[in-house]
PDB file of C-alpha atoms and ligand atoms in Angstrom:
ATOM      1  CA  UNK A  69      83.513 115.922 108.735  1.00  0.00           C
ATOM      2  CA  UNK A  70      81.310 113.579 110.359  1.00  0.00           C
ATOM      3  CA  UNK A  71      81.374 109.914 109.173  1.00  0.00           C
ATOM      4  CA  UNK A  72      79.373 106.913 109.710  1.00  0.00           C
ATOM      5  CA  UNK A  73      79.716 103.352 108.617  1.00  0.00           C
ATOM      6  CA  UNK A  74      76.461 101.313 108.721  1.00  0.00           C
ATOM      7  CA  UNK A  75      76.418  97.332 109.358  1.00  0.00           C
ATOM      8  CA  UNK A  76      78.256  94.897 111.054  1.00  0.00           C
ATOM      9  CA  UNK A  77      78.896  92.320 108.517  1.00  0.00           C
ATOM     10  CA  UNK A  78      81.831  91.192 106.949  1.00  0.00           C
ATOM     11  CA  UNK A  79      82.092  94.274 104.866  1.00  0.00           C
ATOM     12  CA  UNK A  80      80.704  96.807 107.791  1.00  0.00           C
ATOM     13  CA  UNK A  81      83.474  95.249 110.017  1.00  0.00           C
ATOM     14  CA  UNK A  82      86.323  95.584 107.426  1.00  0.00           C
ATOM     15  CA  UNK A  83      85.588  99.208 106.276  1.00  0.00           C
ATOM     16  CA  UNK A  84      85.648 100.874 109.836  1.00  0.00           C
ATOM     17  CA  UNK A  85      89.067  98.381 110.604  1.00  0.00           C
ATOM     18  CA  UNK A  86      90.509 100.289 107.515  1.00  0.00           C
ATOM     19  CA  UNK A  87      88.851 103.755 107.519  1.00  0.00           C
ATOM     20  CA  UNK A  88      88.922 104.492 111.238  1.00  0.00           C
ATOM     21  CA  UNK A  89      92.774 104.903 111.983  1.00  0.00           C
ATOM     22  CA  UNK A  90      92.680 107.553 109.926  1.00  0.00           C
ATOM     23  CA  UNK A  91      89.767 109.500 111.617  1.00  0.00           C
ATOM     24  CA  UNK A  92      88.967 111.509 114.500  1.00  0.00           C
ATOM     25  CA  UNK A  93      85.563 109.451 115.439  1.00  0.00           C
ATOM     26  CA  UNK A  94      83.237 107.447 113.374  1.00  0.00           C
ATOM     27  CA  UNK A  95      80.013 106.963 114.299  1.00  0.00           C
ATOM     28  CA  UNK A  96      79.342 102.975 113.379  1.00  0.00           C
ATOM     29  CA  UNK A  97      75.567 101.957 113.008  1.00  0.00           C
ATOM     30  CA  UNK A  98      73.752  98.427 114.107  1.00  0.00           C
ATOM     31  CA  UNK A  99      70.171  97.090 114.588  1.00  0.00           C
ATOM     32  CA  UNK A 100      71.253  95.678 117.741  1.00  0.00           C
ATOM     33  CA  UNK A 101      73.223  98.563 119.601  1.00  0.00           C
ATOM     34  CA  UNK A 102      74.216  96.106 122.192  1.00  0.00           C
ATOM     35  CA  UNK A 103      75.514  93.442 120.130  1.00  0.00           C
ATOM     36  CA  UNK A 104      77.659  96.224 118.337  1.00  0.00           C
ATOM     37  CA  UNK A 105      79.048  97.427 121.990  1.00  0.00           C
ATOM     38  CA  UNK A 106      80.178  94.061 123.124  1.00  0.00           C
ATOM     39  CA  UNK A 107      81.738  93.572 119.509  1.00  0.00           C
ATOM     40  CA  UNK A 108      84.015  96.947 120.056  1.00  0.00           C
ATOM     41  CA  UNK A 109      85.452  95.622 123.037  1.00  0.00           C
ATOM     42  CA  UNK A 110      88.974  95.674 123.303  1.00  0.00           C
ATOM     43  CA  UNK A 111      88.922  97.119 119.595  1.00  0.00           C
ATOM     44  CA  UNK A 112      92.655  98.689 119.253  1.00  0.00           C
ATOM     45  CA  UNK A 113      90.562 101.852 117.965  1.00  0.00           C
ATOM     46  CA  UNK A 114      87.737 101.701 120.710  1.00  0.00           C
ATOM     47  CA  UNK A 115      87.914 105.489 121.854  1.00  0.00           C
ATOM     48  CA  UNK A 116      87.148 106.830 118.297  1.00  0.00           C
ATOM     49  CA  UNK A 117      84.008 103.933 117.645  1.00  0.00           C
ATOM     50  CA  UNK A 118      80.920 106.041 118.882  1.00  0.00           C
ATOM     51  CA  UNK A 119      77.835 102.992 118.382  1.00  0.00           C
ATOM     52  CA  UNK A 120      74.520 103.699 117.017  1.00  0.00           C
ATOM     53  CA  UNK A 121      72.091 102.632 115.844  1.00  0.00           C
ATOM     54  CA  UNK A 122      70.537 102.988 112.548  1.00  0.00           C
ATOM     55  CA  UNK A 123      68.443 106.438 112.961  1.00  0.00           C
ATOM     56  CA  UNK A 124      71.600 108.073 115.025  1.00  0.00           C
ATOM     57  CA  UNK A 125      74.025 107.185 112.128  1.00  0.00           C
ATOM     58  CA  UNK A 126      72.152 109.643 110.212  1.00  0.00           C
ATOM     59  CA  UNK A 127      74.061 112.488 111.848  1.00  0.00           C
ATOM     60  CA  UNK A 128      76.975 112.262 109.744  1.00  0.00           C
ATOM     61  CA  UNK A 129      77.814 114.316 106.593  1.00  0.00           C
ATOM     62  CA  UNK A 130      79.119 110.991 104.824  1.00  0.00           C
ATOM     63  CA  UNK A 131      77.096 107.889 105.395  1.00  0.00           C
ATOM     64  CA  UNK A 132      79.142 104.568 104.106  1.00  0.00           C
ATOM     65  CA  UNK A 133      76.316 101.721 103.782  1.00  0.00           C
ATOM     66  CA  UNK A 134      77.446  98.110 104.008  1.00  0.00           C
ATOM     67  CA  UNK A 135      74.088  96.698 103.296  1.00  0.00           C
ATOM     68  CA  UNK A 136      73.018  94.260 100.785  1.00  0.00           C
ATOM     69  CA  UNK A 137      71.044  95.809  97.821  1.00  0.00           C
ATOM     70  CA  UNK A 138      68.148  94.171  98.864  1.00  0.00           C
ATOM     71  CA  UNK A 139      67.818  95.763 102.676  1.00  0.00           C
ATOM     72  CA  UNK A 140      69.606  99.316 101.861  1.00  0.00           C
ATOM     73  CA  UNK A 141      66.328 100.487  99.581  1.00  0.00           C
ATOM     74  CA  UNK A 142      64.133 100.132 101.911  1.00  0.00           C
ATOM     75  CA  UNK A 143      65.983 101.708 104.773  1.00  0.00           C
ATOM     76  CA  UNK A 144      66.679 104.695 102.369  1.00  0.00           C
ATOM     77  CA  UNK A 145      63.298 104.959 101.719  1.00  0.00           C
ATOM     78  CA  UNK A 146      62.460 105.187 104.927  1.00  0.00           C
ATOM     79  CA  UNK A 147      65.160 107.549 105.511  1.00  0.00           C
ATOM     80  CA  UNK A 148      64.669 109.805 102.498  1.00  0.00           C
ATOM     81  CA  UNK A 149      64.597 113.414 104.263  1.00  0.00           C
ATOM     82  CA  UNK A 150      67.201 112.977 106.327  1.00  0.00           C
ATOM     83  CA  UNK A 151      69.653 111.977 103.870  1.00  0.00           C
ATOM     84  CA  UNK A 152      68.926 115.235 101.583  1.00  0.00           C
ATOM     85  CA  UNK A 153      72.037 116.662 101.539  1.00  0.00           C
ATOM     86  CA  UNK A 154      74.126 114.202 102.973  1.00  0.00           C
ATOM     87  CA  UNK A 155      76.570 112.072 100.917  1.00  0.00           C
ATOM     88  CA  UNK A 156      75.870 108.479 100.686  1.00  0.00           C
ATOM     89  CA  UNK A 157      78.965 105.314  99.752  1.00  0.00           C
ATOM     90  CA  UNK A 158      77.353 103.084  97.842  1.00  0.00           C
ATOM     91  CA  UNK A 159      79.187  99.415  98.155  1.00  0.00           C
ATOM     92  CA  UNK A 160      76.388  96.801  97.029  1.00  0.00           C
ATOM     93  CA  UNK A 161      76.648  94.759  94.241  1.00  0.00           C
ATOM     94  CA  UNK A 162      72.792  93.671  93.081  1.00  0.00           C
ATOM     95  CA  UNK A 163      73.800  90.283  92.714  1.00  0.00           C
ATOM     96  CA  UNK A 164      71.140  87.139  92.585  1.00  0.00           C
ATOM     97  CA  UNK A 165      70.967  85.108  95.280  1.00  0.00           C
ATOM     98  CA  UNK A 166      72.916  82.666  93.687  1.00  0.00           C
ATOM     99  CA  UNK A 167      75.530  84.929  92.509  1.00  0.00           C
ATOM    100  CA  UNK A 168      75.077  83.854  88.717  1.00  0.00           C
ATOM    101  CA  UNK A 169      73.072  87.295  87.782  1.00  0.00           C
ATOM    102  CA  UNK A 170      72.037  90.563  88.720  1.00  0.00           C
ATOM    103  CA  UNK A 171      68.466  91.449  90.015  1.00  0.00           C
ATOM    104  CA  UNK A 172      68.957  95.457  88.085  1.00  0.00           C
ATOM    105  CA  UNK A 173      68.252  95.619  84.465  1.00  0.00           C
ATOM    106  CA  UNK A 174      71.031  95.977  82.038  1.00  0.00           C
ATOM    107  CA  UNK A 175      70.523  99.569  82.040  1.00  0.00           C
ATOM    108  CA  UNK A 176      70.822 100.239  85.411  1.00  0.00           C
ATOM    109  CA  UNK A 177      72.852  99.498  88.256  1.00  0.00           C
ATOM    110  CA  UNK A 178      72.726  99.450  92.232  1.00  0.00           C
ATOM    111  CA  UNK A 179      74.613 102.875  92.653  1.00  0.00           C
ATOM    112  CA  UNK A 180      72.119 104.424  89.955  1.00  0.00           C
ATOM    113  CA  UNK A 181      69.138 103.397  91.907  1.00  0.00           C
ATOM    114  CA  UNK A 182      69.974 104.508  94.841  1.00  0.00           C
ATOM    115  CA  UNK A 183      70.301 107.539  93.454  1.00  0.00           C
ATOM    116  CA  UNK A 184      66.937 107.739  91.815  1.00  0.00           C
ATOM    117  CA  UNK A 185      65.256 106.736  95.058  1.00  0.00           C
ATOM    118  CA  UNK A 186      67.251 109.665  96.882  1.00  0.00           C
ATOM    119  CA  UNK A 187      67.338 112.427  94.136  1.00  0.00           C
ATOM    120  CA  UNK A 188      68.523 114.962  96.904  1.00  0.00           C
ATOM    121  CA  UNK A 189      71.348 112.494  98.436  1.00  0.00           C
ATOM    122  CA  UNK A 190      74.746 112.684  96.726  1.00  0.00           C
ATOM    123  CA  UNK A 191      75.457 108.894  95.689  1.00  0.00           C
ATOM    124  CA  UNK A 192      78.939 107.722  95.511  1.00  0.00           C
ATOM    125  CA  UNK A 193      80.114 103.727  94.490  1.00  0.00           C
ATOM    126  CA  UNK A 194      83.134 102.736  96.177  1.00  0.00           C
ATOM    127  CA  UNK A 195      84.660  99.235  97.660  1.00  0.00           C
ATOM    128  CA  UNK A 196      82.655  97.094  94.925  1.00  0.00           C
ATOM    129  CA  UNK A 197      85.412  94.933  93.752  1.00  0.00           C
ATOM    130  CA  UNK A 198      87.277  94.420  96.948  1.00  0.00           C
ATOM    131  CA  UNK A 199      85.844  91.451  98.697  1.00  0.00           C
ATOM    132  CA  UNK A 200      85.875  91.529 102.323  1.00  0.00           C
ATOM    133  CA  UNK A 201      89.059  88.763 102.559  1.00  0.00           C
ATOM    134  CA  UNK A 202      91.108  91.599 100.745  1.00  0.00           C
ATOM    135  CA  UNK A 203      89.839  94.336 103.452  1.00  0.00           C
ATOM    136  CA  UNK A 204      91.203  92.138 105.937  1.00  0.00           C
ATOM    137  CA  UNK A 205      94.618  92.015 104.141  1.00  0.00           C
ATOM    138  CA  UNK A 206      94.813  94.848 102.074  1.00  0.00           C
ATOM    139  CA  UNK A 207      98.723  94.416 100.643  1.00  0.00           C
ATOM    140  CA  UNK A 208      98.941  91.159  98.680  1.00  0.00           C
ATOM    141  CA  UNK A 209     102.918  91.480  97.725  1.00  0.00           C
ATOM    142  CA  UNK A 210     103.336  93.865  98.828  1.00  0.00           C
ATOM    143  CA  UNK A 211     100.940  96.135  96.155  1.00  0.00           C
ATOM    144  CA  UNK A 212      97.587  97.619  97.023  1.00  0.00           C
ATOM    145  CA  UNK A 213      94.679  96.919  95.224  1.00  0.00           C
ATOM    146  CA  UNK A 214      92.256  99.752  93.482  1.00  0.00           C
ATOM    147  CA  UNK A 215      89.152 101.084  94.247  1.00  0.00           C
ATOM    148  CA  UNK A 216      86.930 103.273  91.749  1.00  0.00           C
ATOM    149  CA  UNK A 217      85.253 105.906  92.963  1.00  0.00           C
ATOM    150  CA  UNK A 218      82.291 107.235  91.364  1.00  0.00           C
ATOM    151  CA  UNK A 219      79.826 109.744  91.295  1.00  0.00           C
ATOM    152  CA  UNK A 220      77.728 112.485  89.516  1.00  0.00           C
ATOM    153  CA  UNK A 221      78.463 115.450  92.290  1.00  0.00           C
ATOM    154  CA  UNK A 222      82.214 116.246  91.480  1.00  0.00           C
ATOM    155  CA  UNK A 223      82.524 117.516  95.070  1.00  0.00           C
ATOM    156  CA  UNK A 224      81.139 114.796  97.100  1.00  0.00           C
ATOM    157  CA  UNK A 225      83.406 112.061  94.767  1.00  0.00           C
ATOM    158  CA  UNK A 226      86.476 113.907  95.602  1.00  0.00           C
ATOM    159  CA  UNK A 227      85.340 114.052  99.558  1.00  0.00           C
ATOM    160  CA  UNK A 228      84.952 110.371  99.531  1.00  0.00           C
ATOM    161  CA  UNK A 229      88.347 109.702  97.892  1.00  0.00           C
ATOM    162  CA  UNK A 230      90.094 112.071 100.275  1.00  0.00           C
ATOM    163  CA  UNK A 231      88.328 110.030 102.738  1.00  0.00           C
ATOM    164  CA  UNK A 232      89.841 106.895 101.522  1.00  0.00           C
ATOM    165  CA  UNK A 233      92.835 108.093 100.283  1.00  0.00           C
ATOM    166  CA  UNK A 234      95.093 107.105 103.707  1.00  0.00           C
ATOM    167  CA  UNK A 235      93.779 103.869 103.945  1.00  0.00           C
ATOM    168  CA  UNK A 236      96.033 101.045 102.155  1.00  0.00           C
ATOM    169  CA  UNK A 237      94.450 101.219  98.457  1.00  0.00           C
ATOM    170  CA  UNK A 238      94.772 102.924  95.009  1.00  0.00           C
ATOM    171  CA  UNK A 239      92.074 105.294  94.725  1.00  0.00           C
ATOM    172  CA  UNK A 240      91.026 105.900  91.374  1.00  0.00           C
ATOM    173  CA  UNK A 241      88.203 108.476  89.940  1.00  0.00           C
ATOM    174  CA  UNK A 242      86.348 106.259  88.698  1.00  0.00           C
ATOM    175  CA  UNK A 243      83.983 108.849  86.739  1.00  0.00           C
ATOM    176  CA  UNK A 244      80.258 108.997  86.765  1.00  0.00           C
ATOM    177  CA  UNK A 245      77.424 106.546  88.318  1.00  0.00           C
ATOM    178  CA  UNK A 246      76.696 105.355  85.448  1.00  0.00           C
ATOM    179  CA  UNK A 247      80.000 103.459  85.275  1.00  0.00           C
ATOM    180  CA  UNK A 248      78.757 100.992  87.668  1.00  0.00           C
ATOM    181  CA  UNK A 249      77.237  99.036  85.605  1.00  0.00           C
ATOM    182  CA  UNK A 250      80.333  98.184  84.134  1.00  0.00           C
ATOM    183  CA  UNK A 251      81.759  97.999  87.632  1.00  0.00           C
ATOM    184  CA  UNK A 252      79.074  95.917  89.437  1.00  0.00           C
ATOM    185  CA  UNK A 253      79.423  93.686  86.203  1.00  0.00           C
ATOM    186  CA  UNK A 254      83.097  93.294  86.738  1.00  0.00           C
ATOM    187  CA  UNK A 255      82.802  92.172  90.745  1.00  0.00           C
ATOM    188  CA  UNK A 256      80.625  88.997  89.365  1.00  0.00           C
ATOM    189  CA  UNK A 257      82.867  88.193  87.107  1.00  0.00           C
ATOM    190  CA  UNK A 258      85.834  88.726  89.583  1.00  0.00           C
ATOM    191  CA  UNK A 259      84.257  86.164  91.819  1.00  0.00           C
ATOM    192  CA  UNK A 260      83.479  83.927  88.888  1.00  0.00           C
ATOM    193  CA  UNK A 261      86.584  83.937  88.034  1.00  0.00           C
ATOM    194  CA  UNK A 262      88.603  83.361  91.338  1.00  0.00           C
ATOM    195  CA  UNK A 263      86.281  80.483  92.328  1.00  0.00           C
ATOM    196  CA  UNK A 264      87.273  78.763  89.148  1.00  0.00           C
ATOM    197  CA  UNK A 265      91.427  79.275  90.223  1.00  0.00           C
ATOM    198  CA  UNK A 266      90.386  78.632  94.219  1.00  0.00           C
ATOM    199  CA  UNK A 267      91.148  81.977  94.930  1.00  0.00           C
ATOM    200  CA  UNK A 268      87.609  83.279  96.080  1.00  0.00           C
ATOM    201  CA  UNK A 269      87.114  85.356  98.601  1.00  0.00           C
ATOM    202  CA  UNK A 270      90.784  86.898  98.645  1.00  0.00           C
ATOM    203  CA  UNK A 271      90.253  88.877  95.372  1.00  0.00           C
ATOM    204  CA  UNK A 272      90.145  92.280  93.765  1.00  0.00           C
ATOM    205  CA  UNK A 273      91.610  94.330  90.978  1.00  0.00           C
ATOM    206  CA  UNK A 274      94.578  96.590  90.480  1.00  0.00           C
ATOM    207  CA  UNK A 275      94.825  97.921  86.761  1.00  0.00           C
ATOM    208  CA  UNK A 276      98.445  97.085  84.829  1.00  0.00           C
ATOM    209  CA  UNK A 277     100.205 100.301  83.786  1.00  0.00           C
ATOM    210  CA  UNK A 278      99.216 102.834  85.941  1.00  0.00           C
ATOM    211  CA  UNK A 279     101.273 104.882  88.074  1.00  0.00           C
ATOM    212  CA  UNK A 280     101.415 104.480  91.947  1.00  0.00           C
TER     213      UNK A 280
HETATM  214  N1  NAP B 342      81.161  90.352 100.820  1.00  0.00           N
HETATM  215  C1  NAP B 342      81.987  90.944  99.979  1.00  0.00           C
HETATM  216  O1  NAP B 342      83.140  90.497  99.782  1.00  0.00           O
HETATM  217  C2  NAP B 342      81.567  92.192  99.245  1.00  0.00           C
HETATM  218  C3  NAP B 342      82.437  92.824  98.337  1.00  0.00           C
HETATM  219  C4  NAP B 342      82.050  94.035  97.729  1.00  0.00           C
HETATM  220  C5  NAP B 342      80.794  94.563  97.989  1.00  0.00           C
HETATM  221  N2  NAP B 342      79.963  93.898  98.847  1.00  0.00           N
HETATM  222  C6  NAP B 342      78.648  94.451  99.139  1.00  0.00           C
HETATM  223  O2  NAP B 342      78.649  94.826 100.506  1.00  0.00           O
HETATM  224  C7  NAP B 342      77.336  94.685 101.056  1.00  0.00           C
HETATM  225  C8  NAP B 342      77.435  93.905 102.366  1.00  0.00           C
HETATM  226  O3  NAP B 342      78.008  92.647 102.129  1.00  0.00           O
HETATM  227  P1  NAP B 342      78.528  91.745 103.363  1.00  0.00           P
HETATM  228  O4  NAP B 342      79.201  90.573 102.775  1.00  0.00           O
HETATM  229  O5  NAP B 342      79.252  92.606 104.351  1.00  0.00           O
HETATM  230  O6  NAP B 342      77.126  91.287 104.010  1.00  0.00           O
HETATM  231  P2  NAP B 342      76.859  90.753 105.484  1.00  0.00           P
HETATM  232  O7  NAP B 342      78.083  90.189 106.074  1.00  0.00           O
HETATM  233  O8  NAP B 342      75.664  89.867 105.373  1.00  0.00           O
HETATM  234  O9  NAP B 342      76.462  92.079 106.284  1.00  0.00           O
HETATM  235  C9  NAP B 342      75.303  92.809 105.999  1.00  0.00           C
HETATM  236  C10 NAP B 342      74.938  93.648 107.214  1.00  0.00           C
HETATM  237  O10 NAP B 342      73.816  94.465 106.882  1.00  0.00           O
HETATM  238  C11 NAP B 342      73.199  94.849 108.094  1.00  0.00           C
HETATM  239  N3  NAP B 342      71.744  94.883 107.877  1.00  0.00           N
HETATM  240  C12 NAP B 342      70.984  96.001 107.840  1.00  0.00           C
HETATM  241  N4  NAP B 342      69.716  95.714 107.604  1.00  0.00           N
HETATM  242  C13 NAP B 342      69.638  94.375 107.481  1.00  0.00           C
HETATM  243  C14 NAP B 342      68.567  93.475 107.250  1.00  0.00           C
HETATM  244  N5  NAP B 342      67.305  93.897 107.061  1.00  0.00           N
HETATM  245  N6  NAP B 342      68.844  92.157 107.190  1.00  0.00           N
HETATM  246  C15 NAP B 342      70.103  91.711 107.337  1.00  0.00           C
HETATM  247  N7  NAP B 342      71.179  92.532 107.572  1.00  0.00           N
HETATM  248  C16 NAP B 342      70.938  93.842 107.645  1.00  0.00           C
HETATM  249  C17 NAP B 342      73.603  93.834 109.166  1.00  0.00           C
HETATM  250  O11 NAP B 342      74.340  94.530 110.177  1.00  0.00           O
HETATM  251  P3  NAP B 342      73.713  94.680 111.647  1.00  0.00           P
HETATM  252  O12 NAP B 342      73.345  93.282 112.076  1.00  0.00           O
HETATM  253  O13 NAP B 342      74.803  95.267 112.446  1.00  0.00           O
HETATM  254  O14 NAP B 342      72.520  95.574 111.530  1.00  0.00           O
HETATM  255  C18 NAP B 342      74.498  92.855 108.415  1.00  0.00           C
HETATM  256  O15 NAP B 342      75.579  92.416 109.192  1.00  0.00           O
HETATM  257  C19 NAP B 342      76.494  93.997  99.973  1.00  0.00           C
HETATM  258  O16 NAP B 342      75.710  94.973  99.327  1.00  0.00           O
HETATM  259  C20 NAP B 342      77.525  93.431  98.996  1.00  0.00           C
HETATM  260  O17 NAP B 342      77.047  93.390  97.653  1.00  0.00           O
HETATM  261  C21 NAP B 342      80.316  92.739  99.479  1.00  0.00           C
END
């Protein structure tokens, strides 16, 4: 299975650190090719980190965005055809750009439209409550935190949490697209939250009660 993570920001950069020990290759996608190459230098994990750029990552069978809302529907637009078939991690959170509300309706949410823009795309949310502080230390005590995976293709959800599975979370099934807007909503209120106790960015949730 060929995977590629696209972006270089601070969630970009802390997906691939904890997807890519666990792969064969992973095909990691940039506007600026070069800048990416000179990034990857003396990565520990340099020999599986094939750079792209953003038309080349489309050669994958599981495309992990780490846009923001506002720049991944155009480029999917754009990109439409070639991501028939494909299955496509959805990670934004359609936050305003001051982080008090969301720019999707109530009814809606990021992962949903997404979806609706690429009807032929499998669509699955993952990574929106873990904020990129918490990919950079996954363990806090020692305990992992959890990350709900959803989507309306069966199949493709359980690819994508088989495909997170080894790195250092609790992966939950986290049921059907829909249930981001309850998940989206929870992030913002997360942050809210952990900026009020000083605790923002190194924040994300792991529910009491369930098993290992
Ligand atoms: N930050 C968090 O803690 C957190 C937590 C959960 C979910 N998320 C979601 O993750 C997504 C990324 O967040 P982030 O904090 O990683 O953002 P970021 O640091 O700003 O990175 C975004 C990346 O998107 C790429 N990009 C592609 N097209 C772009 C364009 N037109 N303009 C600007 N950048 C463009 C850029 O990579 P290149 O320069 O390599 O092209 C850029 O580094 C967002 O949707 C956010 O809601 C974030």
């Amino acid at each position: 299975m060929k995977v590629s993570i696209l972006g270089t920001g601070r969630m970009g950069k802390g997906l691939v650190n904890n997807l890519l020990p666990h792969l064969e290759e992973l095909r990691w996608g940039s506007r600026s090719v070069q800048r990416l190459t000179e990034l990857i230098q003396g990565h520990a994990y340099r020999s599986k980190i094939v750079p792209v750029d953003y038309v080349e990552a489309l050669e994958a069978d599981v495309i992990i965005h780490a846009f923001w809302f506002r720049d991944v529907l155009p480029w999917a637009r754009a990109n439409r055809d070639k991501l028939s078939g494909k299955i496509m991690v959805d990670i934004a959170n359609p936050f305003t750009e001051d982080f008090n509300d969301f720019v999707t309706d109530w009814g809606t949410s990021a992962a949903e439209e997404l979806q609706k823009l690429l009807p032929d795309t499998k669509v699955v949310g993952a990574f929106k409550n873990t904020f990129f502080k918490v990919l950079e230390e996954p363990l806090h005590q020692g305990l992992r935190s959890d990350v709900y995976v959803t989507g309306n293709d069966e199949e493709a959800k359980r690819t994508v949490m088989e495909l997170i599975e080894p790195a250092p979370f609790r992966v939950w099934d986290g049921g059907r697209l829909c249930n981001n807007r309850t998940i989206e909503r929870m992030t913002l209120f997360e942050r809210e939250v952990a900026v009020r106790y000083g605790n923002y960015p190194y924040v994300s949730f792991r529910m009491f009660g369930m098993n290992e």
